[in-house]
XYZ file of C-alpha atoms in Angstrom:
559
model
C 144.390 -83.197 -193.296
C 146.585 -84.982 -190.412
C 143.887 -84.150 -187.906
C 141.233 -85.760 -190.240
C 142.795 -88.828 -191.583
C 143.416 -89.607 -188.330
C 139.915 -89.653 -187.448
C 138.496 -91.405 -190.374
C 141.013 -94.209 -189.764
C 140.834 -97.204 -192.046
C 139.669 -101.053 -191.332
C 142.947 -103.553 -191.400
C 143.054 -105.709 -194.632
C 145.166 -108.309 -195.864
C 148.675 -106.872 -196.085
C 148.673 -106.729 -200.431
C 152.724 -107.091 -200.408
C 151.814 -110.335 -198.880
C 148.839 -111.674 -201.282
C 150.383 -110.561 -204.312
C 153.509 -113.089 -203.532
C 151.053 -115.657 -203.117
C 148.687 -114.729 -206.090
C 151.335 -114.521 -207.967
C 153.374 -117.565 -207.448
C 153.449 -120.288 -209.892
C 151.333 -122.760 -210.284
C 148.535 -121.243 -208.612
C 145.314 -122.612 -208.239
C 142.135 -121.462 -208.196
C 141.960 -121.060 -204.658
C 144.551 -118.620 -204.908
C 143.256 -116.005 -207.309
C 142.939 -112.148 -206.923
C 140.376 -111.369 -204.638
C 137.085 -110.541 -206.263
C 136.539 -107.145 -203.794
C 140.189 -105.717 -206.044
C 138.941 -106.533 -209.144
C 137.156 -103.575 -210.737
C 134.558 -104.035 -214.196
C 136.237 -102.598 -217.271
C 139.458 -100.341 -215.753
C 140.126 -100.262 -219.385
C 136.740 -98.763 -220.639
C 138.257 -95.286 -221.500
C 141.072 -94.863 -224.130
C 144.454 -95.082 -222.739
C 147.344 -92.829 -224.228
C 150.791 -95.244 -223.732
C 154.011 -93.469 -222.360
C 155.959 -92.726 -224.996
C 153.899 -90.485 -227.387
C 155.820 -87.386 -226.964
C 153.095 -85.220 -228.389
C 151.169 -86.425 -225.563
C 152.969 -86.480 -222.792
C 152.272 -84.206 -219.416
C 154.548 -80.714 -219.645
C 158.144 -80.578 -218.489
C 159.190 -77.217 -216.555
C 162.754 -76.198 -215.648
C 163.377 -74.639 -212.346
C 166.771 -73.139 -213.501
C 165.016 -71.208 -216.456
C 162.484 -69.994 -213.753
C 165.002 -68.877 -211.458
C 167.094 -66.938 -215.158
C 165.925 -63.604 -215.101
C 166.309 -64.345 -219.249
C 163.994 -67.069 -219.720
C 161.869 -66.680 -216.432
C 159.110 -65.199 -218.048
C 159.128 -67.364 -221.151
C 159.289 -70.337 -218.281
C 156.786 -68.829 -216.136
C 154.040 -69.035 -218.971
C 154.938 -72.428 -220.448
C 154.273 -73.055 -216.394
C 150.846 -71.304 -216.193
C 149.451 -73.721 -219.161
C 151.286 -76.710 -217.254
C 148.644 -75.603 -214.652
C 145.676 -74.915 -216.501
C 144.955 -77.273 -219.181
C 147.353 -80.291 -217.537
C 147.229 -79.957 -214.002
C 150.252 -81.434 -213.875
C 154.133 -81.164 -214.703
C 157.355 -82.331 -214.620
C 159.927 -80.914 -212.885
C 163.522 -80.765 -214.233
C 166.430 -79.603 -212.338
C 165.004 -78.578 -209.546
C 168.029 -78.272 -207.498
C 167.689 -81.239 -204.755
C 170.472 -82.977 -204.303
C 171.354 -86.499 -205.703
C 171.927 -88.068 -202.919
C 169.497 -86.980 -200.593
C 166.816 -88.427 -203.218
C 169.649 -91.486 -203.468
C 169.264 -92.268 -200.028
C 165.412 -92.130 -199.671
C 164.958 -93.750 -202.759
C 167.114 -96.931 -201.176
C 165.590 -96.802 -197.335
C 161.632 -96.861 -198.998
C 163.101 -100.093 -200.800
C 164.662 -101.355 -198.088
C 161.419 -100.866 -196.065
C 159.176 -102.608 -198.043
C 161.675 -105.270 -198.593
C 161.429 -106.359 -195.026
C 159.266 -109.537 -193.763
C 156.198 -108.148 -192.812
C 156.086 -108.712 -189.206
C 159.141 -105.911 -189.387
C 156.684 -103.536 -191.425
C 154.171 -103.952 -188.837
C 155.765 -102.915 -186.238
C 154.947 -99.216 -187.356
C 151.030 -100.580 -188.262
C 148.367 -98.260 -188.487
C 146.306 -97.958 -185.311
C 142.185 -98.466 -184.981
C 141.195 -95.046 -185.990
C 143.989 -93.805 -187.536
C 145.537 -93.434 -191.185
C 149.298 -92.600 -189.811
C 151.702 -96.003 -190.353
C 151.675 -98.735 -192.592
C 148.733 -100.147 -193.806
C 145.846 -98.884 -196.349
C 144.050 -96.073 -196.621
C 140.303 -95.150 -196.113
C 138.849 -99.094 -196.044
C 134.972 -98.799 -194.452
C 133.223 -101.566 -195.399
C 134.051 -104.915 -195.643
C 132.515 -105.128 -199.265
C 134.395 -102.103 -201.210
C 136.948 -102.423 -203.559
C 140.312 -102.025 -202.502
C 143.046 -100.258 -203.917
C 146.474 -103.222 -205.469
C 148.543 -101.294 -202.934
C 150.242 -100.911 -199.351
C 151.394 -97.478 -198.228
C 153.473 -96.020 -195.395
C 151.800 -92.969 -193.599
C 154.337 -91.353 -191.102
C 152.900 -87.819 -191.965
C 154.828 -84.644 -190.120
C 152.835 -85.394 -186.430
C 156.012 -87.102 -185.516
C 154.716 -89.648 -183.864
C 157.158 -92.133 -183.473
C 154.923 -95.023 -183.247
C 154.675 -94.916 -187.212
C 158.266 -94.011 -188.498
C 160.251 -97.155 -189.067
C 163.361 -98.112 -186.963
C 164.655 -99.790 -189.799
C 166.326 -99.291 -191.639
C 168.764 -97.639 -189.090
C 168.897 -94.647 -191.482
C 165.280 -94.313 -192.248
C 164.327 -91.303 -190.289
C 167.271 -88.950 -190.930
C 166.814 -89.625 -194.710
C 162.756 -88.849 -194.487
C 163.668 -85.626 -192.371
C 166.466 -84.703 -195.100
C 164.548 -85.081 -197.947
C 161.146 -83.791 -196.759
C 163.299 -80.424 -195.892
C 164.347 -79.956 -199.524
C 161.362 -81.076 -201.116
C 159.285 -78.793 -198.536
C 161.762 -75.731 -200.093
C 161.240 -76.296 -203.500
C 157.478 -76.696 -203.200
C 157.420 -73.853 -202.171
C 159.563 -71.825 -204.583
C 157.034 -73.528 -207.426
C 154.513 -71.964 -205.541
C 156.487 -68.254 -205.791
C 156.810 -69.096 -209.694
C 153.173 -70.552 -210.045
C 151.477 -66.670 -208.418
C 154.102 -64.800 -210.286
C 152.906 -66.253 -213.706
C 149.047 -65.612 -213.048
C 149.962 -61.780 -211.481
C 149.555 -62.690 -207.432
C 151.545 -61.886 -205.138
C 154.160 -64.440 -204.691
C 153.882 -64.170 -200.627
C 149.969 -64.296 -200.978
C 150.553 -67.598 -202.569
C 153.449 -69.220 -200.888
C 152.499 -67.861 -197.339
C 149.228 -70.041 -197.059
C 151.495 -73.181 -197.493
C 154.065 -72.006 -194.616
C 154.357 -71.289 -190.825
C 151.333 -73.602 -189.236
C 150.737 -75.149 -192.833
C 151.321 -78.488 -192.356
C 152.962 -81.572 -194.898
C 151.862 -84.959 -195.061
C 154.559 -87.429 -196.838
C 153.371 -91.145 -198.297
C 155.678 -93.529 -199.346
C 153.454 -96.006 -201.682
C 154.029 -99.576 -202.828
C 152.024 -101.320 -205.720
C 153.377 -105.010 -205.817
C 152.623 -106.213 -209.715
C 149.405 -108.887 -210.572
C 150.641 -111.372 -212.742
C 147.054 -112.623 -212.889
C 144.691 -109.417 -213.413
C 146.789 -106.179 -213.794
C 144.232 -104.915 -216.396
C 141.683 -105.522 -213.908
C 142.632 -103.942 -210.488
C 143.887 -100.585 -209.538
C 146.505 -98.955 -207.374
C 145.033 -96.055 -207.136
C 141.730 -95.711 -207.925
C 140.554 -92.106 -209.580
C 140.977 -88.993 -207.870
C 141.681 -85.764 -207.340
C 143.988 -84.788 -204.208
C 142.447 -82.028 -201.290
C 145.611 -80.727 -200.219
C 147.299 -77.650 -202.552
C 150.529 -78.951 -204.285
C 151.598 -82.733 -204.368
C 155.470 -83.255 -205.271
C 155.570 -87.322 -206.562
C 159.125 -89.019 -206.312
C 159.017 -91.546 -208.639
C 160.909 -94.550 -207.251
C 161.901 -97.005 -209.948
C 161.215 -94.969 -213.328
C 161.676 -98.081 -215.132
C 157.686 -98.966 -214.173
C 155.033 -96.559 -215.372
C 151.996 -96.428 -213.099
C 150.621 -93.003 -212.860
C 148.030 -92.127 -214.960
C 146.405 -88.370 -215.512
C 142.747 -87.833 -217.102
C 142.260 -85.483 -219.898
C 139.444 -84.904 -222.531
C 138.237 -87.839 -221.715
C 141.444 -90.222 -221.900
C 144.090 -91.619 -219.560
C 147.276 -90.686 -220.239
C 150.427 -92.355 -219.052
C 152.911 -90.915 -217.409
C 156.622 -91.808 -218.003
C 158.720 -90.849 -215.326
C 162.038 -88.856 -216.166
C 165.080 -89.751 -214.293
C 165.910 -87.016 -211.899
C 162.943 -85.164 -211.995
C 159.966 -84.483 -209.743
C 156.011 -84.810 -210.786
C 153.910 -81.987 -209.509
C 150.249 -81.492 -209.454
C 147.663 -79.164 -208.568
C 145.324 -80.283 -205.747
C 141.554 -78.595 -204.781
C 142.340 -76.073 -202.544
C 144.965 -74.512 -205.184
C 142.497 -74.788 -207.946
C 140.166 -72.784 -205.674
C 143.111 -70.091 -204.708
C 143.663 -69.545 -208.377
C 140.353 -68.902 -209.048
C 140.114 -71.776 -211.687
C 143.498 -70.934 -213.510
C 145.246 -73.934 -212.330
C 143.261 -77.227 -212.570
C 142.958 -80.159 -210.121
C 142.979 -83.180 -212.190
C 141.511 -86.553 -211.843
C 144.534 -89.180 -211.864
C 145.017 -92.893 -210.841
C 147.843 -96.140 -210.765
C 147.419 -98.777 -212.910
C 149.648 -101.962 -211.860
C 152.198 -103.823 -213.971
C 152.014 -107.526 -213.856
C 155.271 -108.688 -213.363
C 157.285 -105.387 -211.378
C 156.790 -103.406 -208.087
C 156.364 -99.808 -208.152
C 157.251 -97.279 -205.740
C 156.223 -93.767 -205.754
C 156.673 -91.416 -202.433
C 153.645 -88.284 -202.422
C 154.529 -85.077 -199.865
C 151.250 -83.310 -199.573
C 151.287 -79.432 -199.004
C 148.212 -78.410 -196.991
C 146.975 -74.617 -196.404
C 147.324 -72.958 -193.161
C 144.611 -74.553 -190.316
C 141.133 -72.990 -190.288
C 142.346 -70.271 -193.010
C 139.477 -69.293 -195.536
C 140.252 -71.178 -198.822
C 138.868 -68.968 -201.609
C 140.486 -67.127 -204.940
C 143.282 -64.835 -203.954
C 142.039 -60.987 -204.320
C 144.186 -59.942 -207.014
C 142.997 -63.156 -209.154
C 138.943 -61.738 -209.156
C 139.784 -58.040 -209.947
C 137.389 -57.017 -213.098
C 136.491 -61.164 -213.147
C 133.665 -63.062 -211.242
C 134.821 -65.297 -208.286
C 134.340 -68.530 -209.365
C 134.190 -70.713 -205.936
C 132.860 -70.142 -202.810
C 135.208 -69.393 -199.864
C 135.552 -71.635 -196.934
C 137.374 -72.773 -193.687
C 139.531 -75.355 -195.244
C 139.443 -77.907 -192.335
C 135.629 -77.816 -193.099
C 136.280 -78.588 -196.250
C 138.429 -80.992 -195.631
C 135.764 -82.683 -193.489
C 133.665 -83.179 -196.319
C 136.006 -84.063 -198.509
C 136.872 -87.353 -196.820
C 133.576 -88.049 -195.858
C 132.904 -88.198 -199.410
C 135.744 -90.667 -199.493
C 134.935 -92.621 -197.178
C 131.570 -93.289 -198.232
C 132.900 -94.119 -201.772
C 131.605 -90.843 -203.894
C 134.567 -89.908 -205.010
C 135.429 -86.295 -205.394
C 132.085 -84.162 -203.951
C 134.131 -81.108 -204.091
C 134.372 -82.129 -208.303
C 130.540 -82.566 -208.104
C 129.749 -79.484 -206.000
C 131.368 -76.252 -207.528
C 134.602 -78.003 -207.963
C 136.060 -78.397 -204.719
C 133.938 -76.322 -202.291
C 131.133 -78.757 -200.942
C 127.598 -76.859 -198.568
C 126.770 -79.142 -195.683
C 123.432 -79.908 -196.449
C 124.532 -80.717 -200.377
C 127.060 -83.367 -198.853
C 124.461 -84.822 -196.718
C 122.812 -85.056 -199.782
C 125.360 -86.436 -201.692
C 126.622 -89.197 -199.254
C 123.601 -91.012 -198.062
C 123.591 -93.808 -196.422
C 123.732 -97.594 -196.243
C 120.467 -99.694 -196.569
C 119.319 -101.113 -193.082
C 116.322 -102.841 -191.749
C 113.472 -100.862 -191.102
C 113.329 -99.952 -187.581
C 109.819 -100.139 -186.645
C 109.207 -103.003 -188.467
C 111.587 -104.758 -186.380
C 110.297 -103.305 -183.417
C 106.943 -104.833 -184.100
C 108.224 -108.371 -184.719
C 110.693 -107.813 -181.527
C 108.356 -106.119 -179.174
C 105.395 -108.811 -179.998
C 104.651 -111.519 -176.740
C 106.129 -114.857 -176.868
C 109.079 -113.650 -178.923
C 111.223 -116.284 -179.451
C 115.052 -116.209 -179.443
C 115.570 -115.726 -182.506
C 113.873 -112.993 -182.851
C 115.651 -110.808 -180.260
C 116.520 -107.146 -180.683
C 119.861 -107.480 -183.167
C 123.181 -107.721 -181.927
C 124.110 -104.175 -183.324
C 121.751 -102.329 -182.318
C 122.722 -103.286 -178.713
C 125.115 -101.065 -176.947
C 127.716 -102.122 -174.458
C 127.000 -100.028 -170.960
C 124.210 -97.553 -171.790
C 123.864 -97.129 -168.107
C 127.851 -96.428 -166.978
C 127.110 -92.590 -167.052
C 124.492 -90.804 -164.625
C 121.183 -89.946 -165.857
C 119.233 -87.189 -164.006
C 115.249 -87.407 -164.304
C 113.835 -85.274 -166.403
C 111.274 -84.794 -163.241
C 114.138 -82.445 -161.161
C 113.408 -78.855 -161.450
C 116.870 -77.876 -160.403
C 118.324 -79.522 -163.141
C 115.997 -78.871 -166.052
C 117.543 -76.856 -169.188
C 116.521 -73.445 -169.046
C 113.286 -71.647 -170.560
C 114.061 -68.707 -172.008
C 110.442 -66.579 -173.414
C 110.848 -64.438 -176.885
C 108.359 -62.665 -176.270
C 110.105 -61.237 -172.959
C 113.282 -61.172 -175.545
C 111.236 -58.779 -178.076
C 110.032 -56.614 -174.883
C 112.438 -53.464 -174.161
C 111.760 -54.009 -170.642
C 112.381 -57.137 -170.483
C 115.249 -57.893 -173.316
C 118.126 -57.025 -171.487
C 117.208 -59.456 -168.344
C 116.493 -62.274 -171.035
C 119.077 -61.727 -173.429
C 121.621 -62.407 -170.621
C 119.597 -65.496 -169.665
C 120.269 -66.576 -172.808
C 123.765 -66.376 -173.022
C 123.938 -67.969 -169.760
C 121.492 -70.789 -171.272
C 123.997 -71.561 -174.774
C 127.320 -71.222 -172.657
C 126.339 -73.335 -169.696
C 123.766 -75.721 -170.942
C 123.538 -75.433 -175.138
C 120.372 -75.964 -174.634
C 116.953 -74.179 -173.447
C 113.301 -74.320 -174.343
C 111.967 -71.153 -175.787
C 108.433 -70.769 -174.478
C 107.022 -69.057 -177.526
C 108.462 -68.786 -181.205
C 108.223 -65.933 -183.676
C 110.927 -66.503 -186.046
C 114.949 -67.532 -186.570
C 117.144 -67.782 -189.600
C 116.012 -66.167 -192.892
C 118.225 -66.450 -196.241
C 119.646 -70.020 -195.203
C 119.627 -73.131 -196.174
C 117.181 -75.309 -193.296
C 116.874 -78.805 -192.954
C 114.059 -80.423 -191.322
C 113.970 -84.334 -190.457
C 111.362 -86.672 -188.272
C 112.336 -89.231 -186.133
C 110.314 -91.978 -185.076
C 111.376 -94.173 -181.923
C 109.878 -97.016 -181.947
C 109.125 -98.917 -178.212
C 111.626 -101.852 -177.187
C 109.989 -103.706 -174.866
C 112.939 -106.566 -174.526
C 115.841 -103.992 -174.463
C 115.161 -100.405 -173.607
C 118.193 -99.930 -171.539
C 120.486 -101.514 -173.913
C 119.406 -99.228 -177.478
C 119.545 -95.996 -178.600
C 117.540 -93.546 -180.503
C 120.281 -91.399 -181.359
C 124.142 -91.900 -180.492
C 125.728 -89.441 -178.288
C 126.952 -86.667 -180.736
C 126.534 -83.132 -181.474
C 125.304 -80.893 -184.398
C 127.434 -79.368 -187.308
C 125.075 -76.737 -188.479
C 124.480 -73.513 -186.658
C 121.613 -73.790 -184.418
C 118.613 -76.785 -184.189
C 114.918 -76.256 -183.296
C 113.319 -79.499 -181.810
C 109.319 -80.174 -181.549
C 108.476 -82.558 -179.394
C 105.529 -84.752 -181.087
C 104.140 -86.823 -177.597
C 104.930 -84.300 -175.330
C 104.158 -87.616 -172.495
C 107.495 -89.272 -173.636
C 110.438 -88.148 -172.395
C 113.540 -89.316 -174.441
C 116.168 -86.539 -174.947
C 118.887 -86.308 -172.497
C 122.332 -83.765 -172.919
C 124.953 -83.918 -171.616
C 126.491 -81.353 -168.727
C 129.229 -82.401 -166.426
C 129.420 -85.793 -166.921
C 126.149 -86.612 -166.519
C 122.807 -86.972 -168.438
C 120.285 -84.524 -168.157
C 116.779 -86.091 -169.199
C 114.655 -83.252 -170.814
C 110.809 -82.522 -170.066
C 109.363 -81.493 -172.811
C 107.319 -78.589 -172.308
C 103.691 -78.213 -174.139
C 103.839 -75.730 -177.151
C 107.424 -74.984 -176.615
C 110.775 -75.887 -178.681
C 113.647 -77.071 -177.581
C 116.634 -75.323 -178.829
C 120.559 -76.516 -179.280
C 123.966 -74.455 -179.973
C 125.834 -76.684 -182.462
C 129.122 -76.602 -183.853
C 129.424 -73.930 -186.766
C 127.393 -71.208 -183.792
C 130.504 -72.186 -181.121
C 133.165 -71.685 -183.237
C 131.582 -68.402 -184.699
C 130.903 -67.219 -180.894
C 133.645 -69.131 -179.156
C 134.786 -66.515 -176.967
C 131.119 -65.895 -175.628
C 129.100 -69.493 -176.531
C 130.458 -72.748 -175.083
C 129.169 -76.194 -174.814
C 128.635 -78.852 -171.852
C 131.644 -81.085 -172.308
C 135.756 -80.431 -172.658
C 136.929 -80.763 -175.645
C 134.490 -78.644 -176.895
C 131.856 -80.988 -177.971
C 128.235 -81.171 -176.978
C 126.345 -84.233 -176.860
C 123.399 -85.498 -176.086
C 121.379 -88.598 -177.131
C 117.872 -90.459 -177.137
C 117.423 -92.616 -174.801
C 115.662 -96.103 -175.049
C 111.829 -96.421 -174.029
């Protein structure tokens, strides 16, 4: 999750610490309301179960009765239906000491209390979630979430970890160490109670497995607390979450079930727990990720602090082996940073929870494209025509953004040099014994070096697979051919792409290949072929692309 939240990044916003002071003050005037982009319809639409109601209040498990050889098994199931029809728990003397909690609880306080030019000197960074800031902000039109939060995560990058207070950082590292421990013995407990293995459990959260720790404020609304959000509703990625609540006096957090919101109040002392996606998945559907969110009070602060446990890098996410024996598999297995890719850019484009949508937590590539969409723009070759037409007048010039800065900073070789075309590799030379071993290693040489090559005739590729097919139409520019694109430099995520080339005449691909662009020439009656992502990592020791990192682009160049 650290690698991707750091490349989804988040757009700066007002600082909310800051605007609730202000919104909040007395005598305010209208000028000075709540921002219409946090206010949210009817937060209140579904029934809301108040703290309180013990008959409905979220389990309570005790780590010392786990731990009793006596009552561990009585524990262990009163844990298992935690899981399954709550998704979350309570957690009662768990064994981490006072004052370690003591002293994080009063550095978070004393962090937030600080003017907010102090604060930002840990600020997030374009591009990244790590620091203090918000998370996952787009567009300049979505709602926004009543809260700040503090992202240090475990990259220990010391840009984002406050220098004050002085004591900050020890008390972070001391904490996260114990909390880190006992997440993981509630994993040992949590696989003993369903009949795993507890190592088969506990070992995908350790070694490379990584922890992400978020220390979150929600200042109260004296104007609109019924009508904006802290959190808005969700389910988390990651595998466990271990919530410290803060001030327990202030009841925020809010779990979904049959259909209501139920409130949970915060017991001194004690740790809330709750399953996330990828532990949902593990368990083959005997634990249960639930939807949750923060409401905000109107006249107090609340502040919670999240540590996120995250599976091993690139390990296959499915149910555990011992968990489908004599029952069905009910999730598809996958690498979990892919999933974890689709996941947030689910987020990000405001459908919340894909993975819910999609086989509960295990999103296909072409069903996310699906699912995400895009924003409404102008049509392009409408624009074109009223752009490209004579006596254009200023303002109707080709738009700002489609304009790029320095299309021309990287070399371009003509598509018209022989020496530097991509390769053409024949299939029918490929299906030929005496000619298949001299053109297979062609094409290897073609996908490591290039990534690209032309196959001269076509008989078939992928059967049993999902295929996507899309048409592009580039319109002329007339006014600013070197200064648009067709296509952004990127490369593919699917396996392997198959290009026709409509007007074989224009020439607008170009890849990329040592720093430079390589402008194709379409050949008559032949496709063009590219490597993409999912076929290099599947083939990395023998495939490679045209760029380091390993990333091939290539783009469309203005006509």
């Amino acid at each position: 999750m650290a690698e991707t939240a750091r490349e989804t990044g988040s757009l700066p916003v007002t600082n909310v610490q800051v605007l609730a002071e202000t919104c909040n003050s007395k005598g305010v005037g209208v000028d000075l309301q709540v921002p219409e982009r946090y206010l949210t319809k009817d937060p209140s639409a579904e029934e809301v179960v108040a703290a309180g109601d013990n008959t409905c209040a979220i389990p309570v498990i005790d780590l010392s009765r786990l731990v009793d050889p006596l009552s561990s098994s009585s524990e262990c199931a009163k844990l298992v239906s935690a899981c399954h029809d709550w998704g979350f728990f309570q957690l009662i003397n768990h064994g981490v000491p006072d004052q370690v909690i003591g002293n994080l609880k009063s550095d978070v306080v004393e962090f937030f209390k600080q003017p907010l030019e102090d604060k930002e000197e840990c600020a997030q960074r374009p591009g990244s979630l790590e620091g203090y800031g918000q998370a996952f902000v787009v567009s300049e039109d979505q709602k926004l979430d009543w809260a700040d939060m503090l992202y240090p995560t475990e990259s220990r990058d010391m840009r984002f970890w406050p220098t004050r207070p002085p004591s900050f950082r020890n008390s972070v590292d001391t904490y996260s160490l114990e909390a880190i421990e006992l997440g993981h013995r509630v994993l040992e407990f949590m696989a003993k109670g369903v009949g795993a293995e507890p190592a088969s459990l506990r070992g995908a959260f350790q070694g490379q497995a990584t922890q992400g720790m978020r220390a979150n404020y929600y200042p109260p609304c004296r104007q609109a607390a019924d009508r904006v959000l802290g959190i808005s509703p969700h389910t988390d990625a990651n595998g466990l979450t271990v919530l410290l609540q803060i001030n327990d006096d202030v009841h925020g957090l809010q779990v979904k079930k049959d259909g209501r919101w139920f409130t949970v109040e915060a017991m001194d002392g004690a740790f809330i727990v709750n399953v996330g996606d990828a532990l949902e998945v593990m368990s083959n559907g005997k634990f249960t990720s639930v939807e949750h969110r923060a409401v905000i009070h109107p006249i107090k602060e609340r502040i919670s602090v999240a540590l996120f446990f995250f599976p091993v890098p690139n390990m296959i996410v499915g149910p555990l082996p011992e968990l489908t024996k004599g029952d069905k598999s009910r999730y598809r297995s996958t690498n979990y940073q892919d999933y974890l890719k689709q996941f947030y850019a689910a987020k990000l484009d405001g459908r919340k929870q894909l993975a819910k949508q999609r086989e509960r937590g295990i999103p296909i590539m072409a069903e996310a494209a699906r699912e995400m969409g895009s924003l409404p723009v102008t049509n392009v070759q409408a624009l074109a025509e009223t752009c490209n037409s004579n006596g254009v007048d200023d303002d109707l010039q080709v738009p700002e953004r489609y304009l790029i800065k320095e299309p021309s900073a990287e070399e371009v070789v003509a598509g018209g040099d022989s020496n530097c075309a991509i390769p053409v590799i024949d299939l029918d030379r490929l299906v030929d014994p005496r000619s298949s071993s001299s053109e297979c290693a062609k094409l290897v040489s073609a996908c490591r070096h290039w990534g690209f090559f032309q196959p001269a005739s076509l008989r078939g590729v992928f059967q049993g697979q999902t295929q996507g097919m899309r048409v592009n139409y580039y319109p002329a520019c007339r006014q600013a051919a070197d200064r648009v694109l067709g296509l952004s430099p990127h490369s593919d995520p699917g396996g392997l792409t198959l290009l026709l080339q409509i007007n074989n005449d224009v020439h607008g691909l170009q890849v990329k290949k040592d720093g430079k662009w390589f402008a194709v020439e379409a050949m008559d009656d032949a496709f063009i072929v590219n490597v993409d992502d999912a076929l290099e990592v599947a083939h990395a020791s023998s495939l490679s692309r045209t760029s380091s990192p390993p990333v091939a682009h290539f783009r469309l160049a203005g006509l």
